CSV table of N, CA and C in Angstrom, one decimal:
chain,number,residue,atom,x,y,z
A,18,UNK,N,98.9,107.1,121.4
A,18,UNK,CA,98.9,108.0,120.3
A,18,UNK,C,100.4,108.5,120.1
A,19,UNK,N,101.0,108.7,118.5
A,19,UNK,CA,102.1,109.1,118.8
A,19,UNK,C,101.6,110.8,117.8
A,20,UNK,N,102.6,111.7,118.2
A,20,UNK,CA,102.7,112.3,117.1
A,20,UNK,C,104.1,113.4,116.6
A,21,UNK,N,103.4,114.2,115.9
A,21,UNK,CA,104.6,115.6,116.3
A,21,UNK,C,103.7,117.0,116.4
A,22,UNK,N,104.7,117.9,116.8
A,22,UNK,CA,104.1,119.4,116.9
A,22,UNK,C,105.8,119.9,116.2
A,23,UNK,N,105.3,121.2,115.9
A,23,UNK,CA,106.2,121.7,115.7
A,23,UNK,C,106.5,123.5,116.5
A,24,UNK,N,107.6,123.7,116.7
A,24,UNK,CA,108.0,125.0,117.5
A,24,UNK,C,108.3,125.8,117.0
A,25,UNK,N,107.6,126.6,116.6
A,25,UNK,CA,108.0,128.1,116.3
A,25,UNK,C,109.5,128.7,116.7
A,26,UNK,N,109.5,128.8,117.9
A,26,UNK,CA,110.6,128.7,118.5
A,26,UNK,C,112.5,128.7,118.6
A,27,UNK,N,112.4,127.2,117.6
A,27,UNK,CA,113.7,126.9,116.9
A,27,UNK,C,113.3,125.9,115.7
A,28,UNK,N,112.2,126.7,115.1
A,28,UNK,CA,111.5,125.8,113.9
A,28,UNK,C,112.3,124.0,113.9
A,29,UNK,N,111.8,123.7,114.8
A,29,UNK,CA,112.1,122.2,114.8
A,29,UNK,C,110.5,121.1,115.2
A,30,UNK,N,110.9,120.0,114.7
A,30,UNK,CA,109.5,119.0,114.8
A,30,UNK,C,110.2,118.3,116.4
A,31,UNK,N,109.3,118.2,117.6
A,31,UNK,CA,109.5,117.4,118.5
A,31,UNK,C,108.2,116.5,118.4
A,32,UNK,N,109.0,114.9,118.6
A,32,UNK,CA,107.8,113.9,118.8
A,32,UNK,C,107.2,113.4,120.2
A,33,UNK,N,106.2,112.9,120.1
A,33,UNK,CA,105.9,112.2,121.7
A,33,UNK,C,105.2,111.3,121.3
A,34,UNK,N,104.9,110.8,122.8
A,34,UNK,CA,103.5,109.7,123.1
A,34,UNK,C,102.9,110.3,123.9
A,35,UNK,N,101.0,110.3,123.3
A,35,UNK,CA,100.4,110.5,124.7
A,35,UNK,C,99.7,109.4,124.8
A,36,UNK,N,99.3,109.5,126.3
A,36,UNK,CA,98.7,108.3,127.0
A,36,UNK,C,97.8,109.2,128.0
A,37,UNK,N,97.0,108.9,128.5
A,37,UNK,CA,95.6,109.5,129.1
A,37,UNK,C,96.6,109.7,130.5
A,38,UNK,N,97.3,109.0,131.0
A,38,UNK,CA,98.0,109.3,131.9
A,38,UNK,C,99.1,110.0,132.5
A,39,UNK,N,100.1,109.7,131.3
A,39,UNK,CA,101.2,110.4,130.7
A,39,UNK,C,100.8,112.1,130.3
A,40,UNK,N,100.2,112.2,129.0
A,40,UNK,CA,100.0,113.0,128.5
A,40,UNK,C,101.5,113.1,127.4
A,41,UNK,N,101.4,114.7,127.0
A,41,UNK,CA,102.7,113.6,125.5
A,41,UNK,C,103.7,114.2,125.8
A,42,UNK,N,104.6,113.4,125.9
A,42,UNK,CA,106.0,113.3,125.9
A,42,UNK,C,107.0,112.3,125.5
A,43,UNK,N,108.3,112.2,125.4
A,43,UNK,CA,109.0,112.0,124.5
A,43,UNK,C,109.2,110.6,125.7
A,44,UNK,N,109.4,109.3,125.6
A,44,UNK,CA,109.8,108.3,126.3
A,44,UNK,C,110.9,108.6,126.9
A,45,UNK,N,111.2,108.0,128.2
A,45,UNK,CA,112.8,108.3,128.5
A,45,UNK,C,113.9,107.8,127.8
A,46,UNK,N,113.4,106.6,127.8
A,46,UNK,CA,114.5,105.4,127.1
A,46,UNK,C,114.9,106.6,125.8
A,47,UNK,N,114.6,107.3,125.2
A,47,UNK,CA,114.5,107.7,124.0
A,47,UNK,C,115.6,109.6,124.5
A,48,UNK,N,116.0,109.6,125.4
A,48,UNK,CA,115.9,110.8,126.1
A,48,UNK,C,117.3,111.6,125.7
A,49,UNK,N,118.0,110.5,125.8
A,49,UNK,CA,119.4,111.0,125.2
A,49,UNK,C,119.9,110.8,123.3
A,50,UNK,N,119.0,110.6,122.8
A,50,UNK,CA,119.0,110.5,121.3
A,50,UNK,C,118.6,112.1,120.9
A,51,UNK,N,119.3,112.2,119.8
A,51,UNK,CA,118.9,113.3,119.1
A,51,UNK,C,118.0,112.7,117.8
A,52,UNK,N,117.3,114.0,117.1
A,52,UNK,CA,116.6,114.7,115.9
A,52,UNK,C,115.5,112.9,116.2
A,53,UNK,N,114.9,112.8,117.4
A,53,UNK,CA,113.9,111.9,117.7
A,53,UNK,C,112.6,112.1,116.8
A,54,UNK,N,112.3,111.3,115.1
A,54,UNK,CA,110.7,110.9,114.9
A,54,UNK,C,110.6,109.7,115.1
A,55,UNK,N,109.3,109.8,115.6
A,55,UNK,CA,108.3,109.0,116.1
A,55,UNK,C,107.5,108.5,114.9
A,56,UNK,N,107.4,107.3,114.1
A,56,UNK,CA,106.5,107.4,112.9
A,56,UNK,C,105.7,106.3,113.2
A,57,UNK,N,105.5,105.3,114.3
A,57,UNK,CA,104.6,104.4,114.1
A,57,UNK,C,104.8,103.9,115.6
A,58,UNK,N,103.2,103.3,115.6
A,58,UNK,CA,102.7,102.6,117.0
A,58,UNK,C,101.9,101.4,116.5
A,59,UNK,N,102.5,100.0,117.6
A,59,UNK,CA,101.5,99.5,117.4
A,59,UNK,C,99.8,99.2,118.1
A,60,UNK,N,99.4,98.6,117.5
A,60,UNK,CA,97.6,98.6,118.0
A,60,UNK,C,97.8,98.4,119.6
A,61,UNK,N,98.4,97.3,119.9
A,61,UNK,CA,98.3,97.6,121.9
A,61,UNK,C,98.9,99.0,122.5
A,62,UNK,N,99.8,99.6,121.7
A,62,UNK,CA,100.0,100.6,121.8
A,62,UNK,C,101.3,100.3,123.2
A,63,UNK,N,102.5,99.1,123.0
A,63,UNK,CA,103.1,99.1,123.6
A,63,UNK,C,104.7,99.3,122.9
A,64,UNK,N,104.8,99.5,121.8
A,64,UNK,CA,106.2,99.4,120.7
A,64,UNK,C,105.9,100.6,119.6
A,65,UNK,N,106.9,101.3,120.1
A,65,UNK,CA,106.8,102.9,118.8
A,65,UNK,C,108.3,102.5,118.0
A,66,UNK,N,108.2,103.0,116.7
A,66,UNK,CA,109.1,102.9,116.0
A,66,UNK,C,109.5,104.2,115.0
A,67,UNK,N,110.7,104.6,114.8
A,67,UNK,CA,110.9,105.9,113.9
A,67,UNK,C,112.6,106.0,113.8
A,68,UNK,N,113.1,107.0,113.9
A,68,UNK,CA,114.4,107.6,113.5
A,68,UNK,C,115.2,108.2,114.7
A,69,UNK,N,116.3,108.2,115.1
A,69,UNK,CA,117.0,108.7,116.1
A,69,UNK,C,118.4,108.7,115.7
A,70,UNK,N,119.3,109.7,116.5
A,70,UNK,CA,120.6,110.0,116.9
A,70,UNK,C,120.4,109.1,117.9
A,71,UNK,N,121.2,107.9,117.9
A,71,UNK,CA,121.8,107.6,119.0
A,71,UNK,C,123.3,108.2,119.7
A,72,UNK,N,123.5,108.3,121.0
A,72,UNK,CA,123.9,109.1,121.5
A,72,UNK,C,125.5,108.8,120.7
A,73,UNK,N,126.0,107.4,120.8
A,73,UNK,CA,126.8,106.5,120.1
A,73,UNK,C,126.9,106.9,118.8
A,74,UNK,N,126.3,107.4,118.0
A,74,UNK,CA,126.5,107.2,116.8
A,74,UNK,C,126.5,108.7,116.1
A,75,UNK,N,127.3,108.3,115.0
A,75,UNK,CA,127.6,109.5,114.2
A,75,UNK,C,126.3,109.8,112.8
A,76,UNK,N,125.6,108.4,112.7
A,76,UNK,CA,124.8,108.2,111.8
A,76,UNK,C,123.4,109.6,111.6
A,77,UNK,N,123.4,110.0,110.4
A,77,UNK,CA,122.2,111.3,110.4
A,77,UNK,C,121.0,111.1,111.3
A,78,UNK,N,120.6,109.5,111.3
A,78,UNK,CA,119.8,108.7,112.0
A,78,UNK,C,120.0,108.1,111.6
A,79,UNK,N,118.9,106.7,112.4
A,79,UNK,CA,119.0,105.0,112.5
A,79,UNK,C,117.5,104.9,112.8
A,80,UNK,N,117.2,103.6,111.8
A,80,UNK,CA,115.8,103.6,112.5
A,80,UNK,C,115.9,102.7,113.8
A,81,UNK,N,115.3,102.3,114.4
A,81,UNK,CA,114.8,102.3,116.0
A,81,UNK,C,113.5,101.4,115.9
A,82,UNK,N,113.2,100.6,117.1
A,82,UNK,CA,112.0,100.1,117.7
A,82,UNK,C,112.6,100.0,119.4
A,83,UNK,N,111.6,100.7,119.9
A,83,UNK,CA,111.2,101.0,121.4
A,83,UNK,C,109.6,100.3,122.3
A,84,UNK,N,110.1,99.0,122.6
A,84,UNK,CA,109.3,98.2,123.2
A,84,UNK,C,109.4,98.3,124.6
A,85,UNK,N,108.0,98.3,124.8
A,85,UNK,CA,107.4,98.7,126.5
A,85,UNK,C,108.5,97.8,127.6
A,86,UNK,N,109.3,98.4,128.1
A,86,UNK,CA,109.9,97.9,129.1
A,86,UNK,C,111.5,96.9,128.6
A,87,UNK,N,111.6,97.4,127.8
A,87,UNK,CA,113.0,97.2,127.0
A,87,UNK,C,114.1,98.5,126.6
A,88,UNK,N,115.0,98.1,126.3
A,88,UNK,CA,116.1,99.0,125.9
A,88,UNK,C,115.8,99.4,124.1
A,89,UNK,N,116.2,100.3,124.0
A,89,UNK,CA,116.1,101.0,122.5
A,89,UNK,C,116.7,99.8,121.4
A,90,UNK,N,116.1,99.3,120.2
A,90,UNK,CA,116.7,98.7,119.2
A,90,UNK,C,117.7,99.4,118.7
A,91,UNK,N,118.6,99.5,118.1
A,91,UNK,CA,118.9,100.5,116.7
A,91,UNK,C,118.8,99.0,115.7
A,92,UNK,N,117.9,99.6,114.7
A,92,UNK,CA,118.1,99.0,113.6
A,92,UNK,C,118.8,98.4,112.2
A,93,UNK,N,119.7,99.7,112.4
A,93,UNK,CA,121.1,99.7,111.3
A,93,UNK,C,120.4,100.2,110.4
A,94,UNK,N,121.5,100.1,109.6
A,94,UNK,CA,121.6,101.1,108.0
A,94,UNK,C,122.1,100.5,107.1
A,95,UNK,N,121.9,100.5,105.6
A,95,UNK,CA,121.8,99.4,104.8
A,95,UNK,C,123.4,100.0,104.3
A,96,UNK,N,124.3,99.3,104.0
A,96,UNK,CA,125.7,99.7,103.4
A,96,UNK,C,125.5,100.6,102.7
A,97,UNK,N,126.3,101.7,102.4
A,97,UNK,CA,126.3,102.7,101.2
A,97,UNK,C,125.2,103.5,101.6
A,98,UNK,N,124.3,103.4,102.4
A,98,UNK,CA,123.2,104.4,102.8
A,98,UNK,C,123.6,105.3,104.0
A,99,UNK,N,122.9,106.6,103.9
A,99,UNK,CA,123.3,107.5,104.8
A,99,UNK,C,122.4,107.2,106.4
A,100,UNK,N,121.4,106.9,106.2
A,100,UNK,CA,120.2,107.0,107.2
A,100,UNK,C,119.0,106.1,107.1
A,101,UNK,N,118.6,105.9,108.2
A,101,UNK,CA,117.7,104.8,107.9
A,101,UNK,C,116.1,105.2,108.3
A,102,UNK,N,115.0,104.8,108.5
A,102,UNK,CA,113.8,105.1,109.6
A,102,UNK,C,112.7,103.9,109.7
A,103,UNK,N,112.2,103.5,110.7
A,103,UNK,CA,111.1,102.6,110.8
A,103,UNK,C,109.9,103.3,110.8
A,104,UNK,N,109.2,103.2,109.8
A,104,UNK,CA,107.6,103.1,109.5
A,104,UNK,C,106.5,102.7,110.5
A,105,UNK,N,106.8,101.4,110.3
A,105,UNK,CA,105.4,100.4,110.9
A,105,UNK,C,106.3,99.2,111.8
A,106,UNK,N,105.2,99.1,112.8
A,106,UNK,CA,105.4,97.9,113.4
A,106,UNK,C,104.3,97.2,113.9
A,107,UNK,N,104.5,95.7,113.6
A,107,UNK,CA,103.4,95.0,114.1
A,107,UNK,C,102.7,94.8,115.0
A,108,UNK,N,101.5,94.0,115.4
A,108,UNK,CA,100.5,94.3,117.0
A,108,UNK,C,101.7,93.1,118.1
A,109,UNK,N,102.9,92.3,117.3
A,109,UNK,CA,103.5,92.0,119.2
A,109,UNK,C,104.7,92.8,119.0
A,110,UNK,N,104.4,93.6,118.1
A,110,UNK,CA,106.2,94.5,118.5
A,110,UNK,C,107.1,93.9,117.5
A,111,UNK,N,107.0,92.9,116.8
A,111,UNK,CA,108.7,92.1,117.0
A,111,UNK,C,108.8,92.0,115.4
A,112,UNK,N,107.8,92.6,114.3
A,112,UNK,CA,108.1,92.9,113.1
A,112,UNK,C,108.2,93.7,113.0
A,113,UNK,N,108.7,94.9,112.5
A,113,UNK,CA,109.3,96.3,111.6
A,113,UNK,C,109.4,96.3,110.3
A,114,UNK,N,109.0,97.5,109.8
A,114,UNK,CA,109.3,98.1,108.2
A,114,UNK,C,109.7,98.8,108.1
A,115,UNK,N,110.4,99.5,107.8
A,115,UNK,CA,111.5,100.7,107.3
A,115,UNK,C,111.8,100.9,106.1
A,116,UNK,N,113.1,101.6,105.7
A,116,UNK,CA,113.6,102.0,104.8
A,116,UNK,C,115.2,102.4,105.0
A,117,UNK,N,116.2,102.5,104.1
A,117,UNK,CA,117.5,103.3,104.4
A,117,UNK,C,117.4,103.9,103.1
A,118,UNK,N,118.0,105.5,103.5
A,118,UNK,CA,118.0,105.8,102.4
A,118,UNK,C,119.5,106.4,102.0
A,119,UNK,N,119.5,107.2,100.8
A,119,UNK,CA,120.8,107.5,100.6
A,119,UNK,C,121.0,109.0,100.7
A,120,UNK,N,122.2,109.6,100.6
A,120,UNK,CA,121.7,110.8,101.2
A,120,UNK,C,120.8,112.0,100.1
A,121,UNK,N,120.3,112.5,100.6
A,121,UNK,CA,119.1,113.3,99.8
A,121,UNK,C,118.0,112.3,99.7
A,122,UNK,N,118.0,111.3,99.9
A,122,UNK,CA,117.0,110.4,99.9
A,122,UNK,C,116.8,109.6,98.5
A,123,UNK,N,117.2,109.7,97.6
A,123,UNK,CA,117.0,109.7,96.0
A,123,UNK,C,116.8,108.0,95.7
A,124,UNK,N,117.7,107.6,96.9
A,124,UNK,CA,117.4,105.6,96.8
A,124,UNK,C,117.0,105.3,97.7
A,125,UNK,N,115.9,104.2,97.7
A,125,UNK,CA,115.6,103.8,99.4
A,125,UNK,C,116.1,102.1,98.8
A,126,UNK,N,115.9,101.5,100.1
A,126,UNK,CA,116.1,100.5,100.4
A,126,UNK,C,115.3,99.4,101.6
A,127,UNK,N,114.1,98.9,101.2
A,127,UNK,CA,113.1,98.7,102.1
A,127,UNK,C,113.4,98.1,102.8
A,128,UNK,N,113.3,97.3,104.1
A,128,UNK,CA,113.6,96.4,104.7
A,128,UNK,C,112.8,95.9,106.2
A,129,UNK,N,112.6,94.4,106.4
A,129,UNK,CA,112.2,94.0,107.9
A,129,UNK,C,112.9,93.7,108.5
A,130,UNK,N,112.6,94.1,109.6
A,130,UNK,CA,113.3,93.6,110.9
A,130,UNK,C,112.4,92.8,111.8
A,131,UNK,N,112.8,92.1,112.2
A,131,UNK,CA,112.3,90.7,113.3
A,131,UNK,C,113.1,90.4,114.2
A,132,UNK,N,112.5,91.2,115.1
A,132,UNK,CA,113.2,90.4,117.0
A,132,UNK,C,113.8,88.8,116.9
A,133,UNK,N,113.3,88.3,116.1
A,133,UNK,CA,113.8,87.1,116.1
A,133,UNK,C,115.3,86.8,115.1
A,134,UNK,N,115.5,87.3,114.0
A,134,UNK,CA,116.9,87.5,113.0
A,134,UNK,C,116.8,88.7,112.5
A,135,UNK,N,116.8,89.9,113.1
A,135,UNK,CA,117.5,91.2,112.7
A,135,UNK,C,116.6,91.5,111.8
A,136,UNK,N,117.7,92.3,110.8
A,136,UNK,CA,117.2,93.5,109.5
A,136,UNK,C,117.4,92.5,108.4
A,137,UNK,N,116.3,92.7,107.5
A,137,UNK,CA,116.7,91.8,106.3
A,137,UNK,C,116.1,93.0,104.7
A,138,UNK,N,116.8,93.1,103.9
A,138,UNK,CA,116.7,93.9,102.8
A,138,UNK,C,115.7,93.2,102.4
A,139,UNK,N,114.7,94.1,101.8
A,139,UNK,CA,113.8,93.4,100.5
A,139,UNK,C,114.3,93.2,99.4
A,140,UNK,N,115.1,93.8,98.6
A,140,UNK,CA,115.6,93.6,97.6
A,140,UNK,C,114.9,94.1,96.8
A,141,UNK,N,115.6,93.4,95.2
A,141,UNK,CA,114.7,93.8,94.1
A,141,UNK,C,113.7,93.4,93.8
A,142,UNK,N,112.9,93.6,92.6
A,142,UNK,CA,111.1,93.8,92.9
A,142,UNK,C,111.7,93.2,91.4
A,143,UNK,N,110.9,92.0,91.0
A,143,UNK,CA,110.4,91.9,89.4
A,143,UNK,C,109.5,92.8,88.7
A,144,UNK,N,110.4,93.5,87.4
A,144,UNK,CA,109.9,94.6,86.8
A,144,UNK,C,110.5,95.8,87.1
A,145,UNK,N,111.0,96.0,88.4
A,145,UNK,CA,111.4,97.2,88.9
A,145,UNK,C,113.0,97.3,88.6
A,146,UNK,N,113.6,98.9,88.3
A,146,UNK,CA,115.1,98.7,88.0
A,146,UNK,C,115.6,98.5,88.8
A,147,UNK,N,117.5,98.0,88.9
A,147,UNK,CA,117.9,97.7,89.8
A,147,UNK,C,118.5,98.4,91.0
A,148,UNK,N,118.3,100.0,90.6
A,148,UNK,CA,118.5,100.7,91.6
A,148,UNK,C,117.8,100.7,92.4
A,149,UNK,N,116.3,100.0,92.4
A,149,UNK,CA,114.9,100.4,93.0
A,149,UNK,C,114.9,99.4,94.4
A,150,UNK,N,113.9,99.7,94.9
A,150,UNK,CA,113.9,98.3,96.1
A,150,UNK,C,112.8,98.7,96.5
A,151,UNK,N,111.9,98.0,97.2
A,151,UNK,CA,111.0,98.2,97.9
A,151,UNK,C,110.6,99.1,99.1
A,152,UNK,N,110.0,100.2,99.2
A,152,UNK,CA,109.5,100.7,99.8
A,152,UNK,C,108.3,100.5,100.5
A,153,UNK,N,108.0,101.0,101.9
A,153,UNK,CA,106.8,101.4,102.2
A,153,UNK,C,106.0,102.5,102.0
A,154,UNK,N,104.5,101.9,101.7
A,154,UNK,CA,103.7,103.0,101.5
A,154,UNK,C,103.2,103.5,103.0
A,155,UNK,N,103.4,104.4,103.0
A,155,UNK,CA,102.6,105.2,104.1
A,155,UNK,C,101.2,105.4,104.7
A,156,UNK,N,100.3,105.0,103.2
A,156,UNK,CA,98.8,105.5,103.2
A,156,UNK,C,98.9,104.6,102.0
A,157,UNK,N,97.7,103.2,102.3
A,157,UNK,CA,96.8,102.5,101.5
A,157,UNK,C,95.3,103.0,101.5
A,158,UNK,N,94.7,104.1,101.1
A,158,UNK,CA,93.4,104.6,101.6
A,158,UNK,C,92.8,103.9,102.8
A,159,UNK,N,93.4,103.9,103.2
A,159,UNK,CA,93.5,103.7,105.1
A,159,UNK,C,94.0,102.4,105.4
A,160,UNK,N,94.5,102.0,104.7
A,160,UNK,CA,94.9,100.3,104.8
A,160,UNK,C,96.6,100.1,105.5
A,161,UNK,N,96.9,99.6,106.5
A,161,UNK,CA,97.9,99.5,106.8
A,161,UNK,C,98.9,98.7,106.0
A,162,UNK,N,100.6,99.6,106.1
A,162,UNK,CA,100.9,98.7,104.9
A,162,UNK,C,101.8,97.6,105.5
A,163,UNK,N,101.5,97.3,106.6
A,163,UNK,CA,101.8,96.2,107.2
A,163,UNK,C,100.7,95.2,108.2
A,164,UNK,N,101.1,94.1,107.9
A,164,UNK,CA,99.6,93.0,108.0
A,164,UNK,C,99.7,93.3,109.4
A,165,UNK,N,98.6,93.3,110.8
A,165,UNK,CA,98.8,92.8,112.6
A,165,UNK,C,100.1,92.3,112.2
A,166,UNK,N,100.3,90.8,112.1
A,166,UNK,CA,101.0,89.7,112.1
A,166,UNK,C,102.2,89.9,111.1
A,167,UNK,N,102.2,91.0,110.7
A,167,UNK,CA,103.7,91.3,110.1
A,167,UNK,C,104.4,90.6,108.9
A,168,UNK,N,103.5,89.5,108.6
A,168,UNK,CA,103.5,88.3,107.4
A,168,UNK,C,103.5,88.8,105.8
A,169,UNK,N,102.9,90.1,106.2
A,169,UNK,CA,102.3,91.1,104.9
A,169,UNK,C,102.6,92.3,104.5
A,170,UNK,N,103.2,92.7,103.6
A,170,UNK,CA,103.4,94.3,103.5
A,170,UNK,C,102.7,94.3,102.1
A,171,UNK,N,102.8,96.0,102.1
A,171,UNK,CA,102.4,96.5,101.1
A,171,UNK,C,103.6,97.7,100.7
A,172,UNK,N,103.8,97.7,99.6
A,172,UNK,CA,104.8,98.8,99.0
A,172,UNK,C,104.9,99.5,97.5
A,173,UNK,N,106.0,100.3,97.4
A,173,UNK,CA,106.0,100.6,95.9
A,173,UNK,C,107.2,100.3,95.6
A,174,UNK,N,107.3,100.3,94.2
A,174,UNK,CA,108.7,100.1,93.4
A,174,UNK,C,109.1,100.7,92.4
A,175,UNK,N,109.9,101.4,92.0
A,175,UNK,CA,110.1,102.0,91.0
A,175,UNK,C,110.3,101.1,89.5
A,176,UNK,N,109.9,101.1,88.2
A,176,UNK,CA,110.2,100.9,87.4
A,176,UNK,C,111.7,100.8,86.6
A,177,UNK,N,112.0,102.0,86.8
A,177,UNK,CA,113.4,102.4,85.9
A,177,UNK,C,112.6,103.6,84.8
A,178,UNK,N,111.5,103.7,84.6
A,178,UNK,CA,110.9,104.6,83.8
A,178,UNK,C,109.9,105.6,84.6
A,179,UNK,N,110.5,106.2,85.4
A,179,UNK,CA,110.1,106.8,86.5
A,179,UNK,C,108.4,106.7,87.2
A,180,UNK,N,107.7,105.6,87.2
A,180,UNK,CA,106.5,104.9,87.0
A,180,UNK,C,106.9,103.9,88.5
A,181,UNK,N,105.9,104.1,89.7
A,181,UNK,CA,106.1,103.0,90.6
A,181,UNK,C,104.8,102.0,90.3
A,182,UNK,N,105.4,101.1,91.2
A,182,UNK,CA,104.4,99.7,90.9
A,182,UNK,C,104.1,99.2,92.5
A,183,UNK,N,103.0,99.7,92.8
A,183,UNK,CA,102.1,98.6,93.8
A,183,UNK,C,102.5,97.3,94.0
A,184,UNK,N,102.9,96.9,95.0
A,184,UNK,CA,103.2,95.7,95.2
A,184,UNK,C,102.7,95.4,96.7
């Protein structure tokens, strides 16, 4: 299970994993990164994926995949983008969905990543303007918007007439 809580404290969101054994805490591997979300697990529940300060980096964040018994991915950030974040990841780990966005968030820029050839932009969407690019949906009335097998997504697109389009 991943999730967040939030601290009264220093009104900040901290993420974890729990595990019946564990209980929830933040991964080590993940230990020296800052402003750490956590936004997806997959089904074996061995590869979490989300947003981090790497310790290296000046970036607001980068999205990330963290597979069981591996070193931290960073996934990069699309040129001209401020920040990036991983969504979803498939059931062997080695597909990713994300997004980069720009700062304030105003443009995204969707994109996969595959253990096998990196990050790859979605691009533009027929019908959609050309500022627009593919996004992930977060919530298909419970439908993930990425296939097990990573073959499949699901997203939205902006129009150019402030109207998105299911895709």
């Amino acid at each position: 299970v991943v999730g967040k809580y939030f601290s009264l404290a220093d009104a900040s969101f901290t993420s974890f994993v729990w595990t019946e054994t564990t209980g929830a805490q933040l991964p080590p591997e993940l230990a020296t990164h800052s402003g750490v979300q956590i936004e997806g697990i997959n089904a074996p529940g061995d590869t979490i994926v989300g947003q981090s300060q790497p310790p290296s980096s000046s970036a607001a964040g980068t999205a990330f995949r963290l597979k069981s018994g591996q070193p931290v991915d960073d996934l990069g950030i699309a040129p001209g983008h401020s920040y990036s974040t991983a969504f979803r990841v498939d059931d062997s780990g080695d597909v990713v969905m994300g997004a980069s966005f720009t700062s304030g968030g105003s443009r995204w820029e969707g994109f996969v990543w595959t253990a096998a050839s990196g990050r790859r932009a979605l691009g533009g969407v027929p019908g959609a303007s050309s500022a627009s690019s593919l996004r992930p949906l977060l919530d298909v009335r419970g439908a993930p918007p990425l296939s097990a097998s990573g073959e499949h997504l699901v997203g939205v697109a902006a129009d150019g007439i402030s109207h998105d389009r299911m895709i």
